[in-house]
PDB file of C-alpha atoms and ligand atoms in Angstrom:
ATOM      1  CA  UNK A  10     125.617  91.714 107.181  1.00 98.00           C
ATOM      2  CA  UNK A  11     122.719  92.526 105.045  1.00 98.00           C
ATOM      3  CA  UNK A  12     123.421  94.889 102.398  1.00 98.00           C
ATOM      4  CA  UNK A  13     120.760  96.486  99.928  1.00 98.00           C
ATOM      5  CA  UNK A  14     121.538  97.936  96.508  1.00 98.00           C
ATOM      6  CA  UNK A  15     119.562 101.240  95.948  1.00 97.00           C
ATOM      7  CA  UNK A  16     122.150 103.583  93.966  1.00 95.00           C
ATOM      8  CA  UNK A  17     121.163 102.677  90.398  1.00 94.00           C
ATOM      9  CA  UNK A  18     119.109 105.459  88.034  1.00 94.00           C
ATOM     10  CA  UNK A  19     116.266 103.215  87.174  1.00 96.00           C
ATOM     11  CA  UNK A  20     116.508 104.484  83.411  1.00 97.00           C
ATOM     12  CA  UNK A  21     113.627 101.703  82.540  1.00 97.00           C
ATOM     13  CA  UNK A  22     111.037 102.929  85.016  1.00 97.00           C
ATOM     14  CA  UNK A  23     111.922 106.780  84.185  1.00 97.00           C
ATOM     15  CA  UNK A  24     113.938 107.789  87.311  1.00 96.00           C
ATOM     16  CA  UNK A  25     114.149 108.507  90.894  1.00 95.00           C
ATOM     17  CA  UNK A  26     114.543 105.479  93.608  1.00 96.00           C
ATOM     18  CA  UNK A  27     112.900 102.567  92.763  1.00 97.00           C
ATOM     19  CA  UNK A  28     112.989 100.952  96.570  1.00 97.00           C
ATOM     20  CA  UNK A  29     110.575 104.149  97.568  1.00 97.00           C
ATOM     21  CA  UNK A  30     107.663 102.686  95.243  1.00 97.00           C
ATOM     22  CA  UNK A  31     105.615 101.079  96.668  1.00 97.00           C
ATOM     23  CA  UNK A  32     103.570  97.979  96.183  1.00 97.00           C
ATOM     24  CA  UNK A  33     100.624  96.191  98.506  1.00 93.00           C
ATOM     25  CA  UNK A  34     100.802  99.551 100.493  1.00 93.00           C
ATOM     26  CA  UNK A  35     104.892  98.987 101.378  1.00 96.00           C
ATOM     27  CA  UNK A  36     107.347 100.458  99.515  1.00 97.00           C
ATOM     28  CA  UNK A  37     109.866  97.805  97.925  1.00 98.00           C
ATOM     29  CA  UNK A  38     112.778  98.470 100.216  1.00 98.00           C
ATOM     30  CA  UNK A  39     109.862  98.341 103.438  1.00 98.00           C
ATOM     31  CA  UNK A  40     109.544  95.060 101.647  1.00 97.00           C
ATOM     32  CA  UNK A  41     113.251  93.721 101.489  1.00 98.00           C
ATOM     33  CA  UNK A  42     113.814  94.759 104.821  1.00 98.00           C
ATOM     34  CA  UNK A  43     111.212  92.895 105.963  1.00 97.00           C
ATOM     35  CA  UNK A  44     112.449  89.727 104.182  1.00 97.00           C
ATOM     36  CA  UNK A  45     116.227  90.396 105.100  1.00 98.00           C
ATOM     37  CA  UNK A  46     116.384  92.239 108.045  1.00 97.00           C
ATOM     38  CA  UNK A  47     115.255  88.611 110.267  1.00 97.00           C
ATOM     39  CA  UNK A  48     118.712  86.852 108.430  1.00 97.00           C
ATOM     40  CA  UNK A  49     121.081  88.922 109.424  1.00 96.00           C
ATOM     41  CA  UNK A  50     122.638  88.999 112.740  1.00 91.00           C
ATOM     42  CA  UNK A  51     124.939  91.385 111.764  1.00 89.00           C
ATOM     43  CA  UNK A  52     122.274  94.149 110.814  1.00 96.00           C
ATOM     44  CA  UNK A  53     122.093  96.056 107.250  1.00 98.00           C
ATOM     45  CA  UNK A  54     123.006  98.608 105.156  1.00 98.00           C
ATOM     46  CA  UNK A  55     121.922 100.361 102.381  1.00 98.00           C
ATOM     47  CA  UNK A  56     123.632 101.593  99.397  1.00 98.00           C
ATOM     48  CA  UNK A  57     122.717 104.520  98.028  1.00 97.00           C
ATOM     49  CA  UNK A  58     123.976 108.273  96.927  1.00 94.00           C
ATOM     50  CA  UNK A  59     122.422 111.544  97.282  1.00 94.00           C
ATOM     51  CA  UNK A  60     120.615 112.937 100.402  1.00 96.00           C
ATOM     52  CA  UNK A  61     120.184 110.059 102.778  1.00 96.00           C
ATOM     53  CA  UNK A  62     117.387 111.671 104.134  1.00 96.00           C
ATOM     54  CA  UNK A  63     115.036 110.224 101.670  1.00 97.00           C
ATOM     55  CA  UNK A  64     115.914 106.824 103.438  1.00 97.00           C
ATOM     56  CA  UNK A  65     115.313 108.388 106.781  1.00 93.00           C
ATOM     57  CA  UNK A  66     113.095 104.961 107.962  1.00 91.00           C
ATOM     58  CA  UNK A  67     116.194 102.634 107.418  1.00 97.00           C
ATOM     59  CA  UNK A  68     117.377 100.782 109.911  1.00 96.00           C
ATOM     60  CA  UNK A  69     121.022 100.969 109.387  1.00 97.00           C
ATOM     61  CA  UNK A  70     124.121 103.203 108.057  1.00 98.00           C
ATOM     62  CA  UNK A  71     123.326 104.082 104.104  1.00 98.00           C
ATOM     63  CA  UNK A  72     126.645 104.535 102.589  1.00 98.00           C
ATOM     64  CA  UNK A  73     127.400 106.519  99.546  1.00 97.00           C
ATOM     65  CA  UNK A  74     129.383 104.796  96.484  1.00 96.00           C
ATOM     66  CA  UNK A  75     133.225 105.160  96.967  1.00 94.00           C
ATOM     67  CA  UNK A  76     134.018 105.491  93.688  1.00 90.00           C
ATOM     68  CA  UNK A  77     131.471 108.368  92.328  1.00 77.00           C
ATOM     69  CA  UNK A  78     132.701 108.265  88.682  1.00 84.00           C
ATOM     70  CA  UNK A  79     132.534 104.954  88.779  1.00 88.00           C
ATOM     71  CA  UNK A  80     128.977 103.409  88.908  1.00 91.00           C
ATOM     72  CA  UNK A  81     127.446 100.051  88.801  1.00 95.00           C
ATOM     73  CA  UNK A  82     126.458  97.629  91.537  1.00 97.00           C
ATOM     74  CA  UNK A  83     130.055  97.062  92.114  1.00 98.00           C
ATOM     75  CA  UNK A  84     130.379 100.752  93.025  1.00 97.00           C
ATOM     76  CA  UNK A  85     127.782  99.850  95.545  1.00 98.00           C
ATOM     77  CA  UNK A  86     129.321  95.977  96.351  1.00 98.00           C
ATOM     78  CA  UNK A  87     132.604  97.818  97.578  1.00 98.00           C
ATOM     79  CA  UNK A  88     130.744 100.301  99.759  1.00 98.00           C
ATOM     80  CA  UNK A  89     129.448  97.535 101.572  1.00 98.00           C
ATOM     81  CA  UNK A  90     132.340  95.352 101.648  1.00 98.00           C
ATOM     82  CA  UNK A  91     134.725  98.193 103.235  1.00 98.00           C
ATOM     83  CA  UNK A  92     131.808  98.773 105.807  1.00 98.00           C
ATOM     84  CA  UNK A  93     131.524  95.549 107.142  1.00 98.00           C
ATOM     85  CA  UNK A  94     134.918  94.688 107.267  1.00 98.00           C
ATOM     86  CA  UNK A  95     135.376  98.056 109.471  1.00 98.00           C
ATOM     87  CA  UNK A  96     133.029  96.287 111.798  1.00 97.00           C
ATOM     88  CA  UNK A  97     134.765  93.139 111.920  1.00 97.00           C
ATOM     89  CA  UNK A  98     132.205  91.311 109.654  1.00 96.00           C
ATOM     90  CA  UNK A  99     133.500  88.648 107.426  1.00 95.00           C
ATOM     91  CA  UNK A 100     130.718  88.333 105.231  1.00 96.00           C
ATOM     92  CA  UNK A 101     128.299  90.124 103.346  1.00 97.00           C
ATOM     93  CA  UNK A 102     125.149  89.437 101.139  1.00 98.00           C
ATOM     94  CA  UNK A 103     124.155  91.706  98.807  1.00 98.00           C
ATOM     95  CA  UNK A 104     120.183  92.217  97.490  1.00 98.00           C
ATOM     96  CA  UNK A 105     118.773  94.639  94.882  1.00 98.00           C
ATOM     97  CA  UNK A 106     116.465  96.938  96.731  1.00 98.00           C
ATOM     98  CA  UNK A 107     113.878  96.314  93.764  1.00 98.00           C
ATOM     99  CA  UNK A 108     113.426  92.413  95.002  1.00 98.00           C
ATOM    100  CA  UNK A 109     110.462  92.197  96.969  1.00 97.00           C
ATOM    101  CA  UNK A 110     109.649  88.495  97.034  1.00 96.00           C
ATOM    102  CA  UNK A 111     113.315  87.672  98.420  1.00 98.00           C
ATOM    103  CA  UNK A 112     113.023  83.829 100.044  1.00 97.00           C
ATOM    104  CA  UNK A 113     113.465  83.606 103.339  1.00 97.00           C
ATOM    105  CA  UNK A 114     116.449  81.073 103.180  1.00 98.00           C
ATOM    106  CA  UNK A 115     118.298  83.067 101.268  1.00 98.00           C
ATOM    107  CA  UNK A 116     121.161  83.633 103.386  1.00 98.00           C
ATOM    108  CA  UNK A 117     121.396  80.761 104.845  1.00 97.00           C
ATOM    109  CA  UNK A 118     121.666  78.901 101.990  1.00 97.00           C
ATOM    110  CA  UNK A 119     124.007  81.296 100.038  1.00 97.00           C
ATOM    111  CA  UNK A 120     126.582  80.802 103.537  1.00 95.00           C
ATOM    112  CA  UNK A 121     126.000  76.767 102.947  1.00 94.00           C
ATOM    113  CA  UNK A 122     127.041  77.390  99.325  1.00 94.00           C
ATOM    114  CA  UNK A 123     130.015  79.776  99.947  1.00 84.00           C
ATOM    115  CA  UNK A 124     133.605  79.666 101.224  1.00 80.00           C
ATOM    116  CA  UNK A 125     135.689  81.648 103.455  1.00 79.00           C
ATOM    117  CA  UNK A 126     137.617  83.060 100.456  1.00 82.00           C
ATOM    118  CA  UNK A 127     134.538  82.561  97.756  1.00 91.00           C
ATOM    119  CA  UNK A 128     131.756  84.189  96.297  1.00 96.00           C
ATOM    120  CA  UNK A 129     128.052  82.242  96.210  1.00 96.00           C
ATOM    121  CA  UNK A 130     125.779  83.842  93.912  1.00 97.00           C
ATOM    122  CA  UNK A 131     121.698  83.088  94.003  1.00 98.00           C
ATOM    123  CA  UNK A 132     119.817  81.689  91.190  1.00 98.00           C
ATOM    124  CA  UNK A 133     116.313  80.851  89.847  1.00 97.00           C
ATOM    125  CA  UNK A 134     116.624  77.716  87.861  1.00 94.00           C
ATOM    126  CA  UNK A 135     119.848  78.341  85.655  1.00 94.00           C
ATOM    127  CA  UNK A 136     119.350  82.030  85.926  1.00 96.00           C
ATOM    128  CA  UNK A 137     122.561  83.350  87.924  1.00 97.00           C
ATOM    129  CA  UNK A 138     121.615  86.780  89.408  1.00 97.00           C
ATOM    130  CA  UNK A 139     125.655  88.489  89.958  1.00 96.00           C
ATOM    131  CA  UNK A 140     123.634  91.189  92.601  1.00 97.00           C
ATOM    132  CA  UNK A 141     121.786  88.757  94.898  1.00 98.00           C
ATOM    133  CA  UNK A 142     125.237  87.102  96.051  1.00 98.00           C
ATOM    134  CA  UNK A 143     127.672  86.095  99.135  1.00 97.00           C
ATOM    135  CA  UNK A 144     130.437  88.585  99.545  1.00 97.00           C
ATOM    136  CA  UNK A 145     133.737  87.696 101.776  1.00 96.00           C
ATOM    137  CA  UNK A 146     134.660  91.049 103.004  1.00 97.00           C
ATOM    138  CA  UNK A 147     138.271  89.614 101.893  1.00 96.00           C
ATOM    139  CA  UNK A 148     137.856  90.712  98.661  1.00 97.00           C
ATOM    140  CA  UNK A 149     137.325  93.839  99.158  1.00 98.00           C
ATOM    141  CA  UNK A 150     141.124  94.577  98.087  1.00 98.00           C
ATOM    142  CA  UNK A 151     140.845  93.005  94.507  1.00 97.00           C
ATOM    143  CA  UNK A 152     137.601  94.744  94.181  1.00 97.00           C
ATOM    144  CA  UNK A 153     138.652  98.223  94.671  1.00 97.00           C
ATOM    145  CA  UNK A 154     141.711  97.306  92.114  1.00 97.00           C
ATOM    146  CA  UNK A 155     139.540  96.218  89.788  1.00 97.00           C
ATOM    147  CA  UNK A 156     137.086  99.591  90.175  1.00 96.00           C
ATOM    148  CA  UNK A 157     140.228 101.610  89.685  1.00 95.00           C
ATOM    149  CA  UNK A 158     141.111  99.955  86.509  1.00 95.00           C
ATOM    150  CA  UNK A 159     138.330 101.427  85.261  1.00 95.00           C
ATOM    151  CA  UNK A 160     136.212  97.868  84.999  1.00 95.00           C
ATOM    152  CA  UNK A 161     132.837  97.138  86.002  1.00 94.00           C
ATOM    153  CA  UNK A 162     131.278  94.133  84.930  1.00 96.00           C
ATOM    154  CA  UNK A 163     130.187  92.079  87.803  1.00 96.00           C
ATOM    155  CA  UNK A 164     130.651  88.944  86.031  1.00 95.00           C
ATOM    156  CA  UNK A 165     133.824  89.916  85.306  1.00 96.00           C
ATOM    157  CA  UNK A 166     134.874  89.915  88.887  1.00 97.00           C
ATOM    158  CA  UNK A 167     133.340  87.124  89.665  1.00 95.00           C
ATOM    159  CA  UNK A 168     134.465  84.870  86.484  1.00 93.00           C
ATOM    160  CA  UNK A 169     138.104  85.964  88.145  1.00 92.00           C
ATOM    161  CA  UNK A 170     136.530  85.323  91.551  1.00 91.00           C
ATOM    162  CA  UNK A 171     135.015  81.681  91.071  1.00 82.00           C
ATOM    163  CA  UNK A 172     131.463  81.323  92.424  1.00 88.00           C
ATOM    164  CA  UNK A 173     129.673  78.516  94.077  1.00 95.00           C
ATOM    165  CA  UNK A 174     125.543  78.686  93.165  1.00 96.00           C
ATOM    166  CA  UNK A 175     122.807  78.187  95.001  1.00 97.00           C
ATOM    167  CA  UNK A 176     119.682  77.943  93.557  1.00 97.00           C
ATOM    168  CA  UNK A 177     115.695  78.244  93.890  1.00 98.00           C
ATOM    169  CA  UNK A 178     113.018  77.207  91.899  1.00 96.00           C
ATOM    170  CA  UNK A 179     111.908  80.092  89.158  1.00 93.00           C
ATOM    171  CA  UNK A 180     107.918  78.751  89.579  1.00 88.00           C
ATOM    172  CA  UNK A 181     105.407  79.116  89.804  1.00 90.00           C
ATOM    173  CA  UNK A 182     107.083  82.713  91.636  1.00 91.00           C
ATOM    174  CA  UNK A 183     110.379  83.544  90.895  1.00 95.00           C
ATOM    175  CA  UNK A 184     111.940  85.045  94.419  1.00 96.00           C
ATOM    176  CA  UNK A 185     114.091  87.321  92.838  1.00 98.00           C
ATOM    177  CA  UNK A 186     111.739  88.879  90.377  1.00 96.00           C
ATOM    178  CA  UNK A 187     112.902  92.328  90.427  1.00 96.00           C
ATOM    179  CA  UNK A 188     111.199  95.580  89.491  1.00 97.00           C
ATOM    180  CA  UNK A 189     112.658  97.197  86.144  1.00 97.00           C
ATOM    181  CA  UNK A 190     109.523  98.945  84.470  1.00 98.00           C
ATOM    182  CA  UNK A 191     106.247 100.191  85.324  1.00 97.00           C
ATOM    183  CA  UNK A 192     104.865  97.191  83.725  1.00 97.00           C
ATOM    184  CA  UNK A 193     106.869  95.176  86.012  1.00 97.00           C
ATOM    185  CA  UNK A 194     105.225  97.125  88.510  1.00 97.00           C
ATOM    186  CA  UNK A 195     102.009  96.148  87.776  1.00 96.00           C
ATOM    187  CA  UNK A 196     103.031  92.569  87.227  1.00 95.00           C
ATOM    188  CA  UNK A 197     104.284  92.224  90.605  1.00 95.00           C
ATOM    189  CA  UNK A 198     100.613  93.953  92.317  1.00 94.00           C
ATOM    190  CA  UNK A 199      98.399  91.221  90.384  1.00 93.00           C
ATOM    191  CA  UNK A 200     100.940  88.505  91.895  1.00 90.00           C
ATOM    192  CA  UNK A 201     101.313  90.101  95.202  1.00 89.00           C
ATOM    193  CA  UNK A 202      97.348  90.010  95.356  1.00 84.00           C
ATOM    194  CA  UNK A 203      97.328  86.702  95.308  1.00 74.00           C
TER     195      UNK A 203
HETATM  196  N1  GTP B 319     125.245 101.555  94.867  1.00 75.82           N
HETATM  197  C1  GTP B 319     124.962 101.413  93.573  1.00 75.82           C
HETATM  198  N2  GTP B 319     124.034 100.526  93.201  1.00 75.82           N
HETATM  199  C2  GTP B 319     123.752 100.417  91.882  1.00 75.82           C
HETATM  200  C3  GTP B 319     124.388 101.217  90.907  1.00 75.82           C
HETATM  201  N3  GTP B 319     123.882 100.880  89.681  1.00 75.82           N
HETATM  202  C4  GTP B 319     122.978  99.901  89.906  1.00 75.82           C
HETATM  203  N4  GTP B 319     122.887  99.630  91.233  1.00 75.82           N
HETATM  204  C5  GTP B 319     122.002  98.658  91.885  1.00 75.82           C
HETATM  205  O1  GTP B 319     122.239  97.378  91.328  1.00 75.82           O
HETATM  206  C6  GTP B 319     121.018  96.675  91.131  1.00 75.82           C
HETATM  207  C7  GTP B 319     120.877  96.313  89.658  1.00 75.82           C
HETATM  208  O2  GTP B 319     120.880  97.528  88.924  1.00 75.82           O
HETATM  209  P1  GTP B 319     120.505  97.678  87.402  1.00 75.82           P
HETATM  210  O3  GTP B 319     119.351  96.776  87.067  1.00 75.82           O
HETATM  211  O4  GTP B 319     121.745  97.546  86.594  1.00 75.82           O
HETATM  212  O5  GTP B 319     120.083  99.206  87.325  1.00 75.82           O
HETATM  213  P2  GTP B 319     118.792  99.923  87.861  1.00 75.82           P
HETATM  214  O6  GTP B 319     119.107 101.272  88.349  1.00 75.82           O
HETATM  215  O7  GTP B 319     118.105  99.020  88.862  1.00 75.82           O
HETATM  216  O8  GTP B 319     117.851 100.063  86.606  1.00 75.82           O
HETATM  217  P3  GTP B 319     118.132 100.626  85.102  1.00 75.82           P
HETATM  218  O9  GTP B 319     118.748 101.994  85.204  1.00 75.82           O
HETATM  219  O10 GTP B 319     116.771 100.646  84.500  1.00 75.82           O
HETATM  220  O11 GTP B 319     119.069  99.612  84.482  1.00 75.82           O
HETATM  221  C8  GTP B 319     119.906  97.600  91.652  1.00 75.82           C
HETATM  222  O12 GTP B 319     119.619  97.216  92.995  1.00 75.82           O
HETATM  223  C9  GTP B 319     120.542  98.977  91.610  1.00 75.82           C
HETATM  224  O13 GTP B 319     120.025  99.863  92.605  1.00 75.82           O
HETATM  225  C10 GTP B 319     125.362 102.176  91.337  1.00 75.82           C
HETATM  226  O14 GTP B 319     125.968 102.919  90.561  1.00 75.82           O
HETATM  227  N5  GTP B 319     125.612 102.223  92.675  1.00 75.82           N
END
């Protein structure tokens, strides 16, 4: 199962959901759809809080954080993880709905990388990215724990977790550029234009 991170307050770009801009004519999460949506036999969900209306083209379940006073992509990690495991899924790979240049390997080669019981995380060159990562639906348990300690760091999990790596080239595009500012923004038209 495909799941896509949309719940964080995009502080850097000013506000408001930053999968709903758009770039090229498509908004980013039109974008990672496309790109994931083809990889996933198991289908997709989004993760995201507020009125799921706004998300009203998706073509999946969008699930609210579990833990509201708790945020962070883990907060949005668990969501998914307790939702596919509901459906029987074993496995889940996470994206950040501001990634439009995803590769088109990606889960294939994250499942090559991973284990039954382990995480795989995705990487450009040495750059590990702890959102763009291989979930077993297994540790959904220890994740929930963790939340309810009151932690959050991802790599924190995931340093108690082990994780394999797999990893693409960062040139001459990274794939997992994501979108953080409005320059960002712009950055990612002049490359998308070719
Ligand atoms: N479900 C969920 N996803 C989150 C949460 N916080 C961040 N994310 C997602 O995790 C990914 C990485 O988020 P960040 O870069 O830390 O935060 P951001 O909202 O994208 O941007 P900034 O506020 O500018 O840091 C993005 O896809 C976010 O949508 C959260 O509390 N819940």
């Amino acid at each position: 199962m495909g799941l896509i991170l949309a719940g964080g307050q995009a502080r850097r770009m000013g506000g408001g959901d930053k999968p709903l801009l758009r770039l090229g004519g498509r908004t980013l999460l039109e974008r990672v759809v496309e790109r994931l949506a083809p990889q996933c036999g198991a289908g997709l969900a989004l993760s995201a809080n507020g009125d799921p209306a706004r998300f009203s083209g998706f073509p999946g379940p969008v699930l609210p954080d579990p833990l509201p006073d708790q945020p962070g992509p883990l907060a949005g990690i668990l969501a998914g993880l307790e939702h596919a495991a509901a459906q029987g899924v074993a496995r889940v790979v996470s994206v950040s709905g501001d990634a439009p240049f995803l590769p088109g390997d990606l889960v294939a080669r994250l499942e090559a990388a991973g284990s039954e019981a382990g995480i795989a995380l995705a990487a450009s060159g040495e750059r590990q990215h702890y959102t763009i990562a291989l979930w077993p639906t297994a540790l959904r348990g220890a994740l929930r724990d963790y939340l309810e300690r009151g932690e959050r760091r991802v790599g924190g999990f995931i340093a108690r977790h082990g994780a394999a790596v797999a990893s693409w080239p960062a040139e001459p595009v990274d794939p997992f550029l994501n979108i953080n500012t409005p320059a960002d923004l712009a950055a990612a038209e002049a490359l998308d234009r070719g």
